Coordinates of C-alpha atoms in Angstrom, one line a residue:
M713 CA 7.1 7.9 52.2
I714 CA 8.9 10.5 50.2
P715 CA 10.4 13.3 52.4
G716 CA 9.0 16.8 52.1
S717 CA 5.4 15.8 51.1
S718 CA 2.4 14.3 52.8
T719 CA 0.3 11.6 51.4
S720 CA -2.8 13.9 51.3
D721 CA -0.8 16.5 49.3
R722 CA 0.5 14.0 46.8
E723 CA -2.9 12.2 46.4
W724 CA -4.7 15.5 45.9
A725 CA -2.2 16.7 43.3
L726 CA -2.3 13.4 41.4
D727 CA -6.1 13.3 41.5
V728 CA -6.3 16.9 40.1
F729 CA -3.7 16.0 37.5
R730 CA -5.5 12.9 36.3
Q731 CA -8.9 14.6 36.3
S732 CA -7.6 17.4 34.2
L733 CA -6.1 15.1 31.6
R734 CA -9.2 12.9 31.5
T735 CA -11.6 15.8 31.0
S736 CA -9.2 17.8 28.7
R737 CA -9.6 20.9 30.9
L738 CA -8.2 22.3 34.1
A739 CA -9.8 20.7 37.1
S740 CA -12.1 23.0 39.0
P741 CA -9.7 23.5 42.0
L742 CA -7.1 24.9 39.6
Q743 CA -9.4 27.3 37.9
V744 CA -9.7 29.7 40.8
Q745 CA -7.2 32.5 40.9
V746 CA -6.4 32.3 44.6
I747 CA -6.4 28.9 46.3
T748 CA -6.8 28.8 50.1
A749 CA -6.0 26.1 52.6
S750 CA -9.7 25.1 52.6
D751 CA -9.6 24.6 48.8
S752 CA -6.6 22.4 48.7
P753 CA -4.4 20.3 51.0
L754 CA -1.5 21.4 48.8
Y755 CA -1.2 25.0 50.0
D756 CA 1.9 26.1 48.2
P757 CA 1.5 28.8 45.5
E758 CA 4.7 27.8 43.7
K759 CA 3.7 24.1 43.4
L760 CA 0.1 25.0 42.4
E761 CA 1.3 27.3 39.7
Y762 CA 3.7 24.7 38.4
L763 CA 0.9 22.1 38.3
R764 CA -1.4 24.5 36.5
Q765 CA 1.3 25.4 33.9
L766 CA 2.2 21.7 33.3
I767 CA -1.5 20.7 32.8
Q768 CA -2.1 23.7 30.5
Y769 CA 0.9 22.8 28.3
I770 CA -0.4 19.3 28.0
L771 CA -3.9 20.4 27.1
D772 CA -2.7 23.0 24.6
G773 CA -0.6 20.3 22.9
R774 CA -3.6 18.1 22.6
V775 CA -5.6 20.9 21.0
I776 CA -2.8 21.4 18.5
V777 CA -2.4 17.8 17.7
A778 CA -6.2 17.4 17.4
S779 CA -6.0 19.5 14.2
Y780 CA -3.6 16.9 12.6
N781 CA -6.4 15.0 10.9
L782 CA -7.8 18.2 9.4
V783 CA -4.4 18.8 7.8
L784 CA -4.5 15.2 6.4
L785 CA -8.0 15.8 5.0
A786 CA -6.8 19.0 3.3
I787 CA -3.9 17.0 1.7
L788 CA -6.3 14.3 0.6
L789 CA -8.5 16.9 -1.0
L790 CA -5.6 18.1 -3.1
F791 CA -4.8 14.6 -4.2
T792 CA -8.5 13.9 -5.0
I793 CA -8.7 17.0 -7.2
S794 CA -5.5 16.0 -9.0
H795 CA -6.8 12.4 -9.5
Y796 CA -10.1 13.5 -11.0
R797 CA -8.4 16.0 -13.3
Q798 CA -6.1 13.3 -14.5
R799 CA -9.0 10.9 -14.9
I800 CA -10.9 13.4 -17.1
T801 CA -7.8 14.0 -19.2
E802 CA -7.2 10.2 -19.6
K803 CA -10.8 9.6 -20.6
R804 CA -10.7 12.3 -23.2
K805 CA -7.5 10.8 -24.7
W806 CA -8.6 7.2 -24.8
R807 CA -12.0 8.1 -26.3
A808 CA -10.1 9.9 -29.1
I809 CA -7.7 7.0 -29.6
E810 CA -10.4 4.3 -29.6
E811 CA -12.9 6.3 -31.7
D812 CA -10.2 6.8 -34.3
A813 CA -9.7 3.1 -34.5
R814 CA -13.4 2.4 -34.8
D815 CA -13.7 4.9 -37.6
A816 CA -10.7 3.4 -39.4
N817 CA -12.2 -0.1 -39.0
S818 CA -15.5 1.1 -40.4
E819 CA -13.8 2.7 -43.3
T820 CA -11.9 -0.4 -44.1
A821 CA -15.0 -2.6 -43.8
E822 CA -16.9 -0.2 -46.2
N823 CA -14.1 -0.3 -48.7
S824 CA -14.0 -4.1 -48.6
E825 CA -17.7 -4.2 -49.3
N826 CA -17.2 -2.0 -52.3
G827 CA -14.4 -4.2 -53.6
T828 CA -11.7 -1.7 -53.1
E829 CA -8.5 -2.0 -51.2
S830 CA -7.6 0.4 -48.4
S831 CA -4.1 1.7 -48.4
S832 CA -4.2 2.4 -44.6
S833 CA -4.2 -0.1 -41.8
S834 CA -7.3 -0.5 -39.6
S835 CA -5.1 0.1 -36.6
S836 CA -1.7 1.5 -36.0
T837 CA -1.0 -1.6 -33.8
L838 CA -0.4 -3.5 -37.0
E839 CA 2.6 -1.3 -37.9
G840 CA 5.2 -2.7 -35.6
S841 CA 8.9 -2.4 -36.0
L842 CA 9.8 -5.0 -33.3
S843 CA 9.6 -8.7 -34.2
S844 CA 7.5 -10.8 -31.9
Q845 CA 10.4 -13.2 -31.8
A846 CA 13.1 -10.6 -31.1
T847 CA 15.6 -11.3 -28.3
Y848 CA 17.9 -8.9 -26.5
P849 CA 21.5 -9.3 -25.5
K850 CA 22.4 -10.9 -22.2
C851 CA 23.2 -8.6 -19.4
D852 CA 26.2 -9.4 -17.2
D853 CA 24.8 -10.0 -13.7
E854 CA 27.9 -8.4 -12.2
A855 CA 27.6 -5.3 -14.4
D856 CA 26.0 -2.2 -13.0
L857 CA 23.2 -1.4 -15.5
E858 CA 22.6 2.0 -13.8
R859 CA 26.1 3.2 -15.1
Q860 CA 25.9 1.8 -18.6
P861 CA 25.4 4.3 -21.4
L862 CA 22.2 4.5 -23.2
L863 CA 21.8 2.9 -26.7
K864 CA 23.6 4.4 -29.5
T865 CA 21.4 6.3 -32.0
R866 CA 19.5 3.8 -34.0
P867 CA 18.2 4.1 -37.6
G868 CA 14.8 5.8 -37.6
W869 CA 15.6 7.9 -34.5
S870 CA 13.8 11.1 -34.7
Q871 CA 14.9 13.9 -32.5
S872 CA 11.7 15.8 -33.2
R873 CA 9.9 13.1 -31.1
R874 CA 11.6 14.3 -28.0
L875 CA 10.7 17.4 -26.1
K876 CA 13.5 19.8 -25.1
P877 CA 14.7 18.6 -21.6
G878 CA 14.0 21.2 -19.0
V879 CA 13.6 21.6 -15.2
V880 CA 10.3 19.8 -15.2
A881 CA 11.8 16.8 -17.1
H882 CA 14.7 16.6 -14.7
V883 CA 12.4 16.8 -11.7
R884 CA 10.1 14.1 -13.1
S885 CA 13.1 11.9 -13.8
W886 CA 14.4 12.3 -10.3
L887 CA 11.1 11.5 -8.7
M888 CA 10.7 8.4 -10.9
Y889 CA 14.2 7.1 -10.2
Q890 CA 14.7 4.2 -7.7
P891 CA 18.0 4.1 -5.7
R892 CA 19.9 0.9 -5.1
P893 CA 18.9 -1.3 -2.1
I894 CA 20.5 -0.5 1.2
P895 CA 23.9 -2.3 1.5
F896 CA 24.4 -5.1 3.9
V897 CA 20.7 -5.5 4.9
N898 CA 19.7 -5.6 1.2
R899 CA 16.5 -3.7 1.8
S900 CA 14.8 -2.3 -1.3
L901 CA 14.1 1.4 -1.4
P902 CA 11.1 2.9 -3.1
S903 CA 11.2 5.6 -5.8
N904 CA 12.5 9.0 -4.9
G905 CA 8.9 10.4 -5.3
T906 CA 7.6 7.9 -2.8
S907 CA 10.5 8.6 -0.4
L908 CA 9.9 12.3 -0.7
F909 CA 6.2 11.9 0.2
V910 CA 7.0 9.7 3.2
T911 CA 9.6 12.2 4.3
G912 CA 7.0 14.9 4.1
Y913 CA 4.7 12.8 6.3
F914 CA 7.4 12.3 8.9
A915 CA 8.2 16.0 8.8
L916 CA 4.5 16.8 9.5
N917 CA 4.5 14.6 12.5
I918 CA 7.7 16.1 13.8
F919 CA 6.2 19.5 13.5
F920 CA 3.1 18.5 15.5
Q921 CA 5.4 16.8 18.1
F922 CA 7.4 20.0 18.8
F923 CA 5.2 22.9 17.9
K924 CA 4.7 25.2 21.0
L925 CA 6.3 22.5 23.2
P926 CA 8.0 23.8 26.4
F927 CA 11.7 22.9 26.2
E928 CA 12.3 22.7 30.0
A929 CA 13.1 19.6 32.0
R930 CA 10.5 20.3 34.6
H931 CA 7.8 20.2 31.8
F932 CA 9.2 17.0 30.2
F933 CA 5.9 15.2 30.9
A934 CA 4.3 17.4 28.2
F935 CA 6.8 16.0 25.6
A936 CA 6.0 12.4 26.7
D937 CA 2.3 13.0 26.5
R938 CA 2.6 14.7 23.1
A939 CA 4.3 11.5 21.7
G940 CA 1.4 9.4 22.9
Y941 CA -1.1 11.7 21.4
I942 CA 0.7 11.7 18.0
F943 CA 0.4 7.9 18.2
I944 CA -3.3 8.2 18.9
V945 CA -4.3 10.6 16.1
N946 CA -2.5 8.4 13.5
L947 CA -4.5 5.3 14.5
P948 CA -7.5 5.7 12.2
L949 CA -5.1 6.4 9.3
L950 CA -3.2 3.2 10.0
Y951 CA -6.4 1.1 9.9
L952 CA -7.8 3.0 6.9
L953 CA -4.7 2.3 4.8
A954 CA -4.8 -1.4 5.8
A955 CA -8.5 -1.9 4.9
K956 CA -9.2 -3.7 1.6
N957 CA -12.5 -1.8 1.2
Q958 CA -11.9 1.9 1.8
P959 CA -12.8 5.3 0.3
L960 CA -9.2 6.2 -0.6
K961 CA -9.5 4.1 -3.8
L962 CA -12.4 6.2 -5.0
L963 CA -10.7 9.5 -4.0
T964 CA -7.2 8.8 -5.3
G965 CA -7.5 6.0 -7.8
R966 CA -5.0 3.9 -5.7
S967 CA -6.1 0.6 -4.3
Y968 CA -5.0 -0.6 -0.9
E969 CA -2.1 -2.6 -2.2
A970 CA -0.6 0.5 -3.8
L971 CA -1.1 2.3 -0.5
N972 CA 0.4 -0.6 1.5
I973 CA 3.9 1.0 1.7
Y974 CA 2.3 4.1 3.4
H975 CA 0.5 1.8 5.8
R976 CA 3.8 0.3 6.8
R977 CA 5.5 3.7 7.2
V978 CA 2.6 4.9 9.3
G979 CA 2.9 1.8 11.5
E980 CA 6.7 2.3 11.9
L981 CA 6.2 5.9 12.9
M982 CA 3.5 5.0 15.4
C983 CA 5.7 2.2 16.9
F984 CA 8.5 4.8 17.3
E985 CA 6.2 7.3 18.9
A986 CA 5.0 4.6 21.3
L987 CA 8.6 3.8 22.2
V988 CA 9.3 7.5 22.8
H989 CA 6.2 7.8 24.9
F990 CA 7.1 4.8 27.0
V991 CA 10.7 5.6 27.6
A992 CA 9.9 9.3 28.3
M993 CA 7.3 8.4 30.8
V994 CA 9.7 6.1 32.6
Y995 CA 12.5 8.7 32.5
W996 CA 10.1 11.3 33.9
R997 CA 9.1 9.0 36.8
L998 CA 12.7 8.0 37.6
V999 CA 14.5 11.3 37.1
L1000 CA 12.5 14.4 36.5
E1001 CA 9.2 14.1 38.4
P1002 CA 9.0 16.3 41.5
D1003 CA 9.0 14.3 44.7
W1004 CA 5.8 15.9 45.9
L1005 CA 4.0 14.6 42.8
A1006 CA 5.6 11.2 42.5
T1007 CA 4.0 7.9 43.6
E1008 CA 5.3 6.2 46.7
S1009 CA 7.3 3.5 45.0
L1010 CA 8.3 2.2 41.6
W1011 CA 6.3 -0.9 42.3
H1012 CA 3.3 1.1 42.9
Y1013 CA 3.9 3.1 39.7
F1014 CA 4.4 0.1 37.4
T1015 CA 1.5 -2.0 38.9
H1016 CA -1.0 0.9 38.6
P1017 CA -3.8 -0.3 36.2
L1018 CA -3.3 2.8 34.0
V1019 CA 0.4 1.9 33.5
L1020 CA -0.2 -1.8 33.0
E1021 CA -2.8 -1.1 30.3
G1022 CA -0.3 1.2 28.6
I1023 CA 2.4 -1.4 28.7
G1024 CA 0.0 -3.9 27.2
A1025 CA -0.8 -1.6 24.3
F1026 CA 2.9 -0.8 23.8
V1027 CA 3.9 -4.5 23.7
S1028 CA 1.1 -5.4 21.4
Y1029 CA 2.0 -2.7 18.8
E1030 CA 5.7 -3.4 19.0
L1031 CA 5.0 -7.1 18.4
L1032 CA 2.8 -6.1 15.5
Y1033 CA 5.8 -4.2 14.0
F1034 CA 8.3 -7.0 14.4
T1035 CA 5.9 -9.6 13.0
S1036 CA 5.2 -7.3 10.0
L1037 CA 8.9 -7.1 8.9
G1038 CA 9.5 -8.5 5.4
S1039 CA 11.8 -11.2 6.6
F1040 CA 9.2 -12.5 9.1
R1041 CA 6.3 -12.3 6.6
Q1042 CA 8.2 -14.2 3.9
R1043 CA 9.3 -17.0 6.3
W1044 CA 6.2 -17.3 8.5
Y1045 CA 3.4 -15.8 6.4
E1046 CA 0.6 -17.9 8.1
L1047 CA 1.8 -16.8 11.6
F1048 CA 2.0 -13.2 10.4
L1049 CA -1.7 -13.4 9.3
A1050 CA -2.9 -14.9 12.6
S1051 CA -0.9 -12.7 14.9
H1052 CA -1.8 -9.6 13.0
V1053 CA -5.5 -10.0 13.8
F1054 CA -5.0 -11.1 17.4
L1055 CA -2.5 -8.4 18.3
Q1056 CA -4.6 -5.6 16.7
I1057 CA -7.6 -6.5 18.8
A1058 CA -5.5 -6.8 22.0
A1059 CA -3.8 -3.5 21.3
L1060 CA -7.1 -1.6 20.7
V1061 CA -8.6 -3.0 24.0
F1062 CA -5.5 -2.0 26.0
L1063 CA -5.5 1.4 24.4
W1064 CA -9.2 2.0 25.1
L1065 CA -8.6 1.3 28.8
H1066 CA -5.3 3.1 29.0
F1067 CA -6.0 6.5 27.6
W1068 CA -9.4 8.1 28.0
T1069 CA -8.9 10.7 25.3
S1070 CA -8.0 8.0 22.8
R1071 CA -11.4 6.4 22.8
P1072 CA -12.9 8.3 19.8
Y1073 CA -9.9 7.4 17.7
V1074 CA -9.9 3.8 19.0
F1075 CA -13.7 3.6 18.2
A1076 CA -13.1 4.9 14.7
S1077 CA -10.3 2.4 14.1
L1078 CA -12.5 -0.4 15.4
V1079 CA -15.3 0.5 13.1
I1080 CA -12.9 0.5 10.1
F1081 CA -11.5 -2.9 11.1
I1082 CA -14.8 -4.6 11.8
S1083 CA -16.6 -3.2 8.7
D1084 CA -13.7 -4.2 6.5
R1085 CA -12.9 -7.7 8.0
I1086 CA -16.3 -9.0 9.0
I1087 CA -19.2 -7.1 7.5
W1088 CA -17.8 -6.4 4.0
R1089 CA -15.1 -9.1 3.4
V1090 CA -16.8 -12.0 5.1
G1091 CA -20.5 -11.1 4.8
L1092 CA -20.6 -9.3 1.4
K1093 CA -17.6 -10.2 -0.7
S1094 CA -17.0 -13.8 0.3
V1095 CA -18.3 -16.7 -1.8
T1096 CA -17.4 -20.4 -2.2
I1097 CA -17.1 -22.0 -5.6
P1098 CA -15.8 -25.4 -7.0
A1099 CA -12.7 -25.2 -9.1
G1100 CA -10.5 -27.5 -11.2
I1101 CA -6.7 -27.7 -10.4
K1102 CA -3.9 -28.9 -12.5
V1103 CA -0.1 -29.0 -12.0
L1104 CA 1.6 -27.3 -14.9
E1105 CA 4.7 -28.4 -16.9
D1106 CA 7.3 -26.9 -14.5
G1107 CA 6.0 -29.1 -11.7
E1108 CA 5.9 -26.2 -9.3
T1109 CA 2.9 -24.2 -10.5
V1110 CA -0.8 -25.0 -10.1
L1111 CA -3.4 -23.7 -12.4
L1112 CA -6.7 -23.1 -10.6
S1113 CA -9.6 -22.7 -13.0
A1114 CA -13.3 -22.0 -12.5
Q1115 CA -16.2 -20.8 -14.7
W1116 CA -19.8 -19.7 -14.2
D1117 CA -22.5 -17.6 -15.7
I1118 CA -22.5 -14.0 -14.3
P1119 CA -25.8 -13.3 -12.6
H1120 CA -28.0 -10.4 -14.0
R1121 CA -29.2 -9.1 -10.7
K1122 CA -27.3 -6.3 -9.1
G1123 CA -26.5 -6.1 -5.4
R1124 CA -23.7 -8.0 -3.7
R1125 CA -20.5 -7.2 -5.5
N1126 CA -18.4 -10.3 -5.2
I1127 CA -16.4 -12.4 -7.6
L1128 CA -19.6 -14.0 -9.1
H1129 CA -20.4 -10.6 -10.7
G1130 CA -17.1 -10.5 -12.5
W1131 CA -13.9 -8.6 -12.1
R1132 CA -11.7 -6.1 -13.9
P1133 CA -8.2 -6.5 -15.5
A1134 CA -5.4 -7.0 -13.0
D1135 CA -7.7 -7.5 -10.1
H1136 CA -6.8 -9.9 -7.3
I1137 CA -8.6 -12.0 -4.8
F1138 CA -8.0 -13.8 -1.5
I1139 CA -8.6 -17.5 -1.4
S1140 CA -9.0 -20.0 1.4
V1141 CA -9.0 -23.8 0.8
P1142 CA -10.9 -25.6 3.7
N1143 CA -10.0 -29.0 2.1
L1144 CA -6.4 -28.6 3.2
G1145 CA -7.5 -28.8 6.8
G1146 CA -5.8 -27.4 9.9
Y1147 CA -5.7 -23.6 9.9
S1148 CA -6.3 -23.2 6.2
N1149 CA -9.9 -22.5 6.8
F1150 CA -9.0 -19.3 8.6
Q1151 CA -6.2 -18.1 6.3
A1152 CA -6.7 -16.0 3.2
H1153 CA -3.9 -15.7 0.6
P1154 CA -3.8 -13.1 -2.3
F1155 CA -3.4 -14.0 -6.0
T1156 CA -3.8 -12.0 -9.1
I1157 CA -6.5 -13.2 -11.5
A1158 CA -4.4 -14.3 -14.6
S1159 CA -7.4 -14.6 -17.0
A1160 CA -9.1 -11.9 -19.0
A1161 CA -11.9 -10.0 -17.3
P1162 CA -15.4 -11.1 -18.5
N1163 CA -17.1 -9.0 -21.1
Q1164 CA -20.2 -7.7 -19.4
D1165 CA -21.7 -6.7 -22.7
D1166 CA -22.0 -10.4 -23.7
A1167 CA -25.4 -12.0 -23.2
P1168 CA -25.3 -14.2 -21.2
A1169 CA -21.9 -13.1 -19.8
R1170 CA -19.7 -16.0 -18.7
A1171 CA -16.7 -15.8 -16.4
Y1172 CA -13.5 -17.8 -16.8
L1173 CA -11.2 -17.4 -13.8
D1174 CA -7.6 -18.6 -13.8
L1175 CA -5.1 -18.4 -11.0
L1176 CA -1.4 -19.2 -11.2
I1177 CA -0.2 -20.5 -7.8
R1178 CA 3.5 -21.1 -7.5
A1179 CA 4.6 -23.4 -4.7
C1180 CA 7.1 -21.9 -2.2
S1181 CA 6.3 -23.0 1.3
G1182 CA 3.4 -23.2 3.8
F1183 CA 0.0 -22.9 2.1
T1184 CA 1.2 -22.9 -1.5
L1185 CA 3.3 -26.1 -0.9
E1186 CA 0.4 -27.8 0.7
F1187 CA -1.9 -26.8 -2.2
L1188 CA 0.6 -28.2 -4.7
R1189 CA 0.6 -31.5 -2.9
H1190 CA -3.2 -31.5 -2.9
A1191 CA -3.3 -30.7 -6.6
R1192 CA -1.1 -33.7 -7.4
L1193 CA -3.7 -36.0 -5.9
N1194 CA -7.0 -34.2 -6.6
P1195 CA -8.4 -32.7 -9.8
T1196 CA -10.9 -30.4 -8.1
V1197 CA -11.2 -28.3 -4.9
S1198 CA -13.6 -26.1 -3.1
V1199 CA -12.3 -22.5 -2.8
R1200 CA -13.6 -19.7 -0.7
I1201 CA -12.9 -16.4 -2.5
D1202 CA -12.9 -12.9 -1.1
G1203 CA -12.8 -10.2 -3.7
P1204 CA -12.2 -8.9 -6.2
Y1205 CA -9.8 -6.0 -5.3
G1206 CA -7.7 -3.7 -7.4
S1207 CA -7.4 -0.4 -9.2
Q1208 CA -8.0 0.5 -12.8
D1209 CA -5.4 3.2 -12.7
P1210 CA -2.8 1.3 -14.7
L1211 CA -5.3 0.3 -17.4
N1212 CA -6.7 3.9 -17.6
M1213 CA -3.2 5.2 -18.1
L1214 CA -2.4 2.7 -20.8
R1215 CA -5.7 3.4 -22.7
A1216 CA -4.8 7.1 -22.8
T1217 CA -1.4 6.6 -24.5
E1218 CA -0.6 5.9 -28.1
T1219 CA 2.2 3.5 -27.2
A1220 CA 1.7 1.0 -24.5
V1221 CA 4.6 -1.1 -23.1
L1222 CA 4.0 -4.0 -20.7
I1223 CA 6.9 -5.8 -19.1
A1224 CA 6.3 -9.0 -17.1
G1225 CA 8.8 -11.0 -15.1
G1226 CA 7.8 -14.7 -14.5
S1227 CA 4.4 -14.8 -12.9
G1228 CA 4.0 -11.1 -13.4
I1229 CA 2.3 -12.2 -16.6
A1230 CA -0.8 -12.7 -14.4
V1231 CA -1.0 -8.9 -14.0
V1232 CA 0.0 -8.0 -17.5
F1233 CA -2.0 -10.5 -19.6
P1234 CA -5.5 -9.2 -18.5
L1235 CA -4.3 -5.6 -19.2
L1236 CA -3.1 -6.6 -22.7
W1237 CA -6.3 -8.4 -23.5
D1238 CA -8.4 -5.4 -22.6
L1239 CA -6.2 -3.0 -24.6
A1240 CA -6.0 -5.2 -27.7
I1241 CA -9.3 -7.1 -27.7
V1242 CA -11.9 -5.4 -25.6
H1243 CA -10.9 -1.7 -26.2
P1244 CA -8.8 -1.7 -29.3
G1245 CA -7.5 1.7 -30.4
K1246 CA -5.1 3.5 -32.6
R1247 CA -2.1 2.6 -30.5
K1248 CA 1.0 0.4 -30.5
I1249 CA 1.2 -2.3 -27.9
H1250 CA 4.4 -4.1 -26.9
L1251 CA 4.8 -7.0 -24.5
M1252 CA 8.1 -8.3 -23.1
W1253 CA 7.7 -11.5 -21.0
I1254 CA 10.8 -12.6 -19.2
I1255 CA 10.7 -16.2 -18.1
H1256 CA 13.2 -18.3 -16.1
S1257 CA 12.7 -21.6 -17.9
R1258 CA 10.9 -22.7 -21.1
S1259 CA 8.3 -24.6 -19.1
Q1260 CA 6.9 -21.3 -17.8
Q1261 CA 5.5 -20.6 -21.3
S1262 CA 2.7 -23.0 -20.4
W1263 CA 1.4 -20.4 -18.0
V1264 CA -0.3 -18.7 -21.0
S1265 CA -1.6 -20.8 -23.8
A1266 CA -0.1 -20.3 -27.3
H1267 CA -3.6 -19.8 -28.6
R1268 CA -4.1 -16.7 -26.5
L1269 CA -0.7 -15.3 -27.5
D1270 CA -1.5 -15.9 -31.2
Q1271 CA -4.8 -14.0 -30.6
L1272 CA -2.9 -11.0 -29.2
R1273 CA -0.4 -11.1 -32.1
R1274 CA -3.3 -11.1 -34.6
A1275 CA -4.7 -8.1 -32.7
G1276 CA -1.4 -6.2 -33.3
V1277 CA 0.5 -6.8 -30.1
H1278 CA 4.3 -7.0 -30.5
I1279 CA 5.3 -9.9 -28.3
T1280 CA 8.9 -10.4 -27.2
I1281 CA 9.8 -13.5 -25.1
P1282 CA 13.6 -13.5 -24.7
Q1283 CA 15.6 -16.7 -24.1
P1284 CA 14.9 -18.0 -20.6
T1285 CA 17.2 -16.4 -18.0
A1286 CA 18.3 -19.8 -16.9
E1287 CA 19.9 -20.2 -20.3
A1288 CA 20.8 -16.7 -21.5
G1289 CA 20.9 -14.5 -18.4
R1290 CA 18.8 -11.4 -17.9
P1291 CA 17.7 -9.5 -21.1
D1292 CA 18.5 -5.8 -21.5
V1293 CA 15.3 -4.2 -20.5
A1294 CA 16.7 -0.7 -20.8
S1295 CA 17.6 -1.3 -24.5
Y1296 CA 14.1 -2.7 -25.1
I1297 CA 12.5 0.4 -23.7
A1298 CA 14.9 2.8 -25.5
E1299 CA 14.2 1.1 -28.9
I1300 CA 10.4 1.4 -28.5
V1301 CA 10.7 5.1 -27.3
S1302 CA 12.9 5.9 -30.3
T1303 CA 10.1 4.9 -32.8
S1304 CA 7.2 6.3 -30.8
P1305 CA 6.0 9.7 -32.0
A1306 CA 3.9 10.4 -28.9
D1307 CA 3.5 9.7 -25.2
V1308 CA 4.4 6.3 -23.9
G1309 CA 2.7 4.3 -21.1
V1310 CA 4.7 1.6 -19.3
V1311 CA 3.5 -1.0 -16.8
V1312 CA 5.9 -3.4 -15.3
S1313 CA 5.2 -6.4 -13.0
G1314 CA 7.9 -8.6 -11.7
P1315 CA 10.6 -9.1 -9.0
D1316 CA 12.3 -6.1 -7.4
G1317 CA 15.3 -6.2 -9.7
L1318 CA 13.2 -6.1 -12.9
N1319 CA 11.0 -3.3 -11.5
R1320 CA 13.9 -1.2 -10.6
A1321 CA 15.6 -1.7 -14.0
A1322 CA 12.5 -0.8 -15.9
R1323 CA 11.8 2.2 -13.6
N1324 CA 15.2 3.7 -14.0
A1325 CA 15.3 3.1 -17.8
C1326 CA 12.1 5.1 -18.0
A1327 CA 13.6 7.8 -15.7
R1328 CA 16.5 8.2 -18.1
Q1329 CA 14.1 8.6 -21.0
V1330 CA 12.1 11.2 -19.1
Q1331 CA 15.2 13.1 -18.4
S1332 CA 16.0 13.3 -22.1
G1333 CA 12.6 14.8 -22.8
V1334 CA 10.3 11.8 -23.5
D1335 CA 6.8 11.9 -22.0
I1336 CA 6.5 8.5 -20.2
D1337 CA 3.9 7.5 -17.6
L1338 CA 4.9 4.5 -15.5
R1339 CA 3.1 2.1 -13.2
V1340 CA 4.9 -0.6 -11.2
E1341 CA 2.8 -3.5 -10.0
K1342 CA 5.1 -4.9 -7.3
F1343 CA 5.1 -8.5 -6.0
G1344 CA 4.5 -8.9 -2.3
W1345 CA 2.2 -7.5 0.4

């Protein structure tokens, strides 16, 4: 027994303390102004006042932190307003661009019928200055492209096409710029704009962590409790950002894969808050807790059901963090998928039992998780279809193809009803056996989206699946022995934000690295064939070897060329090194009289080179909109 306190005193104080925190209000014995010996076994005014103050600090902190999600909703409202303003502007622009092209085509057709020749082209996409066979100089892999000067002034450069650089241009350029990877660990950093937003999110949480917090050692428990509550209020946001079907796409125009970086940062912050909460609670018990309030022994403390449940939740979420690291995901992707589901369920159960006040947040998170994973993805968006498979020329890539008539009836929105350019799906292949039936792997649809105006509309779906390890390697082996396979598909998923941006610009630049063509080709097809307009369209496709050209048929590329797309396929990097992407962008910008839209999809190095080349052009006064479709999940 601890000296200076009786068991009845300690048990009464702990019971009042726990009751107050569970009900989020002072327990009735502490609400009276004067406590007599008949009211409480702990008849010590000093201790009672301390207990009342500590509980009040904790409860006040919970009221403050409870408003956190209201702040997030206000921020979301601002982004929603900004998104819809941008959407209206883009729609107005692309209507003007595409209606001008239709008018020009009509005029050309009318002149042809009258036997006259039109002096103007039916579309400005036919007036290219870049050869479809152009190549660009090799870049020294050891050279730092970020420090190389821009291109010298080229013939045809028009300074009038550039706006006068100002503060806004410099700010936009800085936000677009992507710093180098972190040395030694070689971890890629996002753009400055993304880093600034994440920093703001961290700052908001730090504010709620310390606002009106008592900075006294004897009230340290309030700090530990606040860290746990910060963890709790972020829980629904974590699951919302991870959900494939969520309202944020409708409100912001960004699909879940674009928001994935924020999902990871939220998870990292929560794991840090969980660590702070755990360590602070242990430190409170070992060092700072008053003897008259402490449990009888450390064994009794750590084996208490409430503490054990908290340790279970802490371990589950920390394991979630470590198995979500990029190095772990890339090496053991299948294990990452399985552990992610199991650990999430375990963590939510432990959290529900551990912290009474967390239950509304846990319930909201569970609803998001179940509705996304089971009701929507499995019940509504999942379908099984037969598909043909073929190993392509490089020997490491499998082309999966399927086709079907699109049903006329509305209702379930799955892959059978079509998809949109640059959408992706998750596939499972039960034929592979083992755990393959329970795994879902993401792939971008490499074929053009079906035209819903056709009657009857027919879908032609192609996937490019490169063998690396695990599932893809097993699939390659299966494709070498079997021409067909049964595939379960979950999807489609994606955002039309890149396409909407490109349609609203008069110069569209699309850059693909390797299998990034799976993202870029459907966008190109929509711009040039489905929604042609008075715009210039440029494609640069960087390939590692000549065999990769088989990923897109020559017939399709010829169709795009005839539609006015300026296609550049440099010499393979295995033969000539990396092309100078910055020079390519600079040359296009130098001949573009209006705003430029750029979409890049490829490995991190290419994405960063293209992003920073665009940032330099923006700094010099060029109006460039950029979207980066990053590999990985």
